[in-house]
Amino acid sequence: MQFTVNGASVEASADIRTSLLDLLREHLHLTGTKKGCNQGACGACTVLVDGVRINSCLALAVQYEGREITTIEGVGTPEAPHPLQAAFIEHDGFQCGYCTPGQICSALGAAAEWQRGVPSAVTADLREDRIRIDHDELRERMSGNLCRCGAYNGIVDAIRETLIVESAA
Ligand code: FES
Ligand code: FES
């Protein structure tokens, strides 16, 4: 199978039952993406495929052959963090950090959804040109990503400070 992962073309050979999460972690050794529940409930495994967020534990790798996959390793580096990563540090948006890669990939996917005008379950007015991102919208859009430590307030502040400003530009 061939994929583009974090901008590089990669070839991988795996059983067709291999999840995208296991392909990333076990075959490509990209262990930034985390395995939490392995059943679609926690969001720790969130990655972007062609810019759209998915739970990689629920995806068969073979389904995504030829697609462009972005993992946390492709978002930023310790030397040059993405503004959202810097904001997570600034706002104390993590404790153990296990959920953080998924939170960050999910927030990037959510920002792209806002920009495309995709409503959420709590969007009050579907006729608005630009959906207003208030506290409830933000919480709803990030509700698929659980943090067992309860760093939610810092996570929300970090996303609000970076992505909402960007998406409202
Ligand atoms: Fe995929 Fe929990 S590991 S949603
Ligand atoms: Fe520990 Fe989120 S920071 S689970």
Tab-separated table of C-alpha atoms and ligand atoms in Angstrom:
chain	number	residue	atom	x	y	z
A	1	MET	CA	0.000	0.000	0.000
A	2	GLN	CA	1.153	3.539	-0.735
A	3	PHE	CA	0.275	6.597	1.335
A	4	THR	CA	1.476	10.144	1.718
A	5	VAL	CA	2.209	10.595	5.415
A	6	ASN	CA	3.206	14.023	6.672
A	7	GLY	CA	4.202	15.032	3.157
A	8	ALA	CA	6.339	11.994	2.366
A	9	SER	CA	5.397	9.072	0.153
A	10	VAL	CA	5.528	5.806	2.105
A	11	GLU	CA	5.023	2.175	1.158
A	12	ALA	CA	3.776	-0.314	3.708
A	13	SER	CA	2.886	-3.943	3.587
A	14	ALA	CA	0.316	-5.118	6.137
A	15	ASP	CA	-2.534	-7.557	6.604
A	16	ILE	CA	-5.674	-6.088	5.026
A	17	ARG	CA	-7.343	-6.163	8.468
A	18	THR	CA	-4.782	-3.706	9.871
A	19	SER	CA	-6.278	-0.502	11.205
A	20	LEU	CA	-4.847	2.805	10.088
A	21	LEU	CA	-3.850	3.397	13.718
A	22	ASP	CA	-1.835	0.173	13.872
A	23	LEU	CA	-0.290	0.885	10.491
A	24	LEU	CA	0.901	4.274	11.718
A	25	ARG	CA	2.150	3.061	15.081
A	26	GLU	CA	3.365	-0.474	14.449
A	27	HIS	CA	4.459	-0.383	10.815
A	28	LEU	CA	5.522	3.226	10.280
A	29	HIS	CA	6.642	3.794	13.905
A	30	LEU	CA	4.756	7.060	14.181
A	31	THR	CA	3.814	6.616	17.822
A	32	GLY	CA	2.603	10.177	18.375
A	33	THR	CA	-0.894	8.991	17.463
A	34	LYS	CA	-2.213	7.250	20.548
A	35	LYS	CA	-4.318	4.140	21.084
A	36	GLY	CA	-6.745	4.843	23.892
A	37	CYS	CA	-9.970	2.849	23.669
A	38	ASN	CA	-9.381	1.328	20.198
A	39	GLN	CA	-13.143	1.476	19.624
A	40	GLY	CA	-13.983	5.021	18.549
A	41	ALA	CA	-14.885	6.445	21.946
A	42	CYS	CA	-11.939	8.604	23.055
A	43	GLY	CA	-10.447	10.433	20.053
A	44	ALA	CA	-6.827	9.778	21.084
A	45	CYS	CA	-6.164	8.243	17.659
A	46	THR	CA	-7.441	11.218	15.633
A	47	VAL	CA	-5.490	11.985	12.464
A	48	LEU	CA	-6.260	14.044	9.370
A	49	VAL	CA	-6.911	12.397	6.018
A	50	ASP	CA	-6.909	14.931	3.186
A	51	GLY	CA	-7.500	17.499	5.931
A	52	VAL	CA	-10.530	15.718	7.420
A	53	ARG	CA	-10.329	14.330	10.948
A	54	ILE	CA	-11.001	10.647	11.502
A	55	ASN	CA	-10.577	8.117	14.276
A	56	SER	CA	-7.763	5.990	12.898
A	57	CYS	CA	-8.647	3.052	15.185
A	58	LEU	CA	-11.928	2.620	13.306
A	59	ALA	CA	-10.354	2.862	9.855
A	60	LEU	CA	-8.825	0.056	7.865
A	61	ALA	CA	-5.507	1.219	6.439
A	62	VAL	CA	-6.326	-0.245	3.064
A	63	GLN	CA	-9.309	2.112	2.753
A	64	TYR	CA	-6.949	5.067	2.770
A	65	GLU	CA	-4.451	3.865	0.210
A	66	GLY	CA	-3.160	6.755	-1.890
A	67	ARG	CA	-4.521	9.391	0.501
A	68	GLU	CA	-2.716	12.170	2.324
A	69	ILE	CA	-2.451	11.491	6.048
A	70	THR	CA	-1.299	13.988	8.647
A	71	THR	CA	-0.329	12.834	12.126
A	72	ILE	CA	0.876	14.903	15.045
A	73	GLU	CA	4.449	14.382	13.800
A	74	GLY	CA	3.485	16.406	10.726
A	75	VAL	CA	1.890	19.278	12.644
A	76	GLY	CA	4.916	20.770	14.362
A	77	THR	CA	8.222	20.009	16.022
A	78	PRO	CA	9.591	20.794	19.483
A	79	GLU	CA	11.754	23.460	17.846
A	80	ALA	CA	8.975	24.859	15.682
A	81	PRO	CA	5.607	24.048	17.250
A	82	HIS	CA	2.344	24.831	15.519
A	83	PRO	CA	0.665	27.889	17.128
A	84	LEU	CA	-1.945	25.552	18.613
A	85	GLN	CA	0.755	23.418	20.214
A	86	ALA	CA	2.353	26.549	21.658
A	87	ALA	CA	-1.051	27.595	22.992
A	88	PHE	CA	-1.560	24.188	24.651
A	89	ILE	CA	1.680	24.790	26.536
A	90	GLU	CA	0.768	28.387	27.339
A	91	HIS	CA	-2.706	27.467	28.646
A	92	ASP	CA	-1.781	24.242	30.427
A	93	GLY	CA	-3.908	22.240	28.012
A	94	PHE	CA	-2.499	18.884	29.038
A	95	GLN	CA	-1.436	16.926	32.055
A	96	CYS	CA	-0.403	13.399	31.071
A	97	GLY	CA	-0.498	14.419	27.403
A	98	TYR	CA	-1.888	11.114	26.177
A	99	CYS	CA	-4.925	12.682	24.552
A	100	THR	CA	-3.063	15.753	23.301
A	101	PRO	CA	-2.032	14.592	19.798
A	102	GLY	CA	-5.635	13.628	19.105
A	103	GLN	CA	-6.952	16.865	20.601
A	104	ILE	CA	-4.654	18.898	18.368
A	105	CYS	CA	-5.401	16.983	15.164
A	106	SER	CA	-9.111	17.113	15.974
A	107	ALA	CA	-9.038	20.859	16.608
A	108	LEU	CA	-7.286	21.424	13.264
A	109	GLY	CA	-9.962	19.341	11.567
A	110	ALA	CA	-12.686	21.230	13.427
A	111	ALA	CA	-11.247	24.576	12.320
A	112	ALA	CA	-11.350	23.421	8.709
A	113	GLU	CA	-14.986	22.366	9.224
A	114	TRP	CA	-15.893	25.834	10.563
A	115	GLN	CA	-14.239	27.402	7.551
A	116	ARG	CA	-16.267	25.171	5.237
A	117	GLY	CA	-19.437	26.179	7.105
A	118	VAL	CA	-20.172	22.699	8.436
A	119	PRO	CA	-22.761	22.995	11.236
A	120	SER	CA	-22.670	21.019	14.471
A	121	ALA	CA	-25.477	19.507	16.540
A	122	VAL	CA	-25.773	22.746	18.525
A	123	THR	CA	-25.576	25.297	15.688
A	124	ALA	CA	-28.501	27.598	16.377
A	125	ASP	CA	-28.903	29.352	13.030
A	126	LEU	CA	-28.087	27.414	9.863
A	127	ARG	CA	-28.692	30.499	7.690
A	128	GLU	CA	-25.676	32.408	8.976
A	129	ASP	CA	-22.851	32.831	6.472
A	130	ARG	CA	-20.304	32.163	9.167
A	131	ILE	CA	-21.181	30.022	12.142
A	132	ARG	CA	-20.472	31.806	15.386
A	133	ILE	CA	-18.135	29.742	17.535
A	134	ASP	CA	-19.272	30.241	21.088
A	135	HIS	CA	-18.387	28.096	24.077
A	136	ASP	CA	-21.082	25.496	23.356
A	137	GLU	CA	-20.073	25.183	19.685
A	138	LEU	CA	-16.479	24.645	20.641
A	139	ARG	CA	-17.286	22.079	23.302
A	140	GLU	CA	-19.653	20.197	20.989
A	141	ARG	CA	-17.147	20.113	18.133
A	142	MET	CA	-14.439	18.759	20.419
A	143	SER	CA	-16.726	16.369	22.301
A	144	GLY	CA	-15.264	13.315	20.545
A	145	ASN	CA	-11.930	13.860	22.277
A	146	LEU	CA	-11.808	12.822	25.896
A	147	CYS	CA	-9.163	13.866	28.418
A	148	ARG	CA	-9.112	11.694	31.484
A	149	CYS	CA	-7.126	14.321	33.423
A	150	GLY	CA	-9.719	17.026	32.910
A	151	ALA	CA	-7.511	19.579	31.138
A	152	TYR	CA	-10.552	20.771	29.210
A	153	ASN	CA	-10.481	24.414	30.267
A	154	GLY	CA	-6.919	24.828	29.025
A	155	ILE	CA	-7.718	22.933	25.824
A	156	VAL	CA	-10.691	25.176	25.086
A	157	ASP	CA	-8.664	28.320	25.819
A	158	ALA	CA	-5.836	27.166	23.525
A	159	ILE	CA	-8.196	26.384	20.655
A	160	ARG	CA	-10.167	29.573	21.132
A	161	GLU	CA	-7.010	31.694	21.123
A	162	THR	CA	-5.526	30.199	17.965
A	163	LEU	CA	-7.960	28.456	15.652
A	164	ILE	CA	-11.029	30.588	16.175
A	165	VAL	CA	-9.081	33.756	15.529
A	166	GLU	CA	-7.611	32.143	12.405
A	167	SER	CA	-10.926	30.779	11.192
A	168	ALA	CA	-12.680	34.113	11.744
A	169	ALA	CA	-10.066	35.977	9.678
B	1	FES	FE1	-9.558	5.557	18.573
B	1	FES	FE2	-10.106	5.809	21.146
B	1	FES	S1	-8.339	4.926	20.216
B	1	FES	S2	-11.233	6.602	19.464
B	2	FES	FE1	-4.077	13.322	30.039
B	2	FES	FE2	-5.636	14.387	28.255
B	2	FES	S1	-3.875	15.270	29.174
B	2	FES	S2	-5.722	12.386	28.981
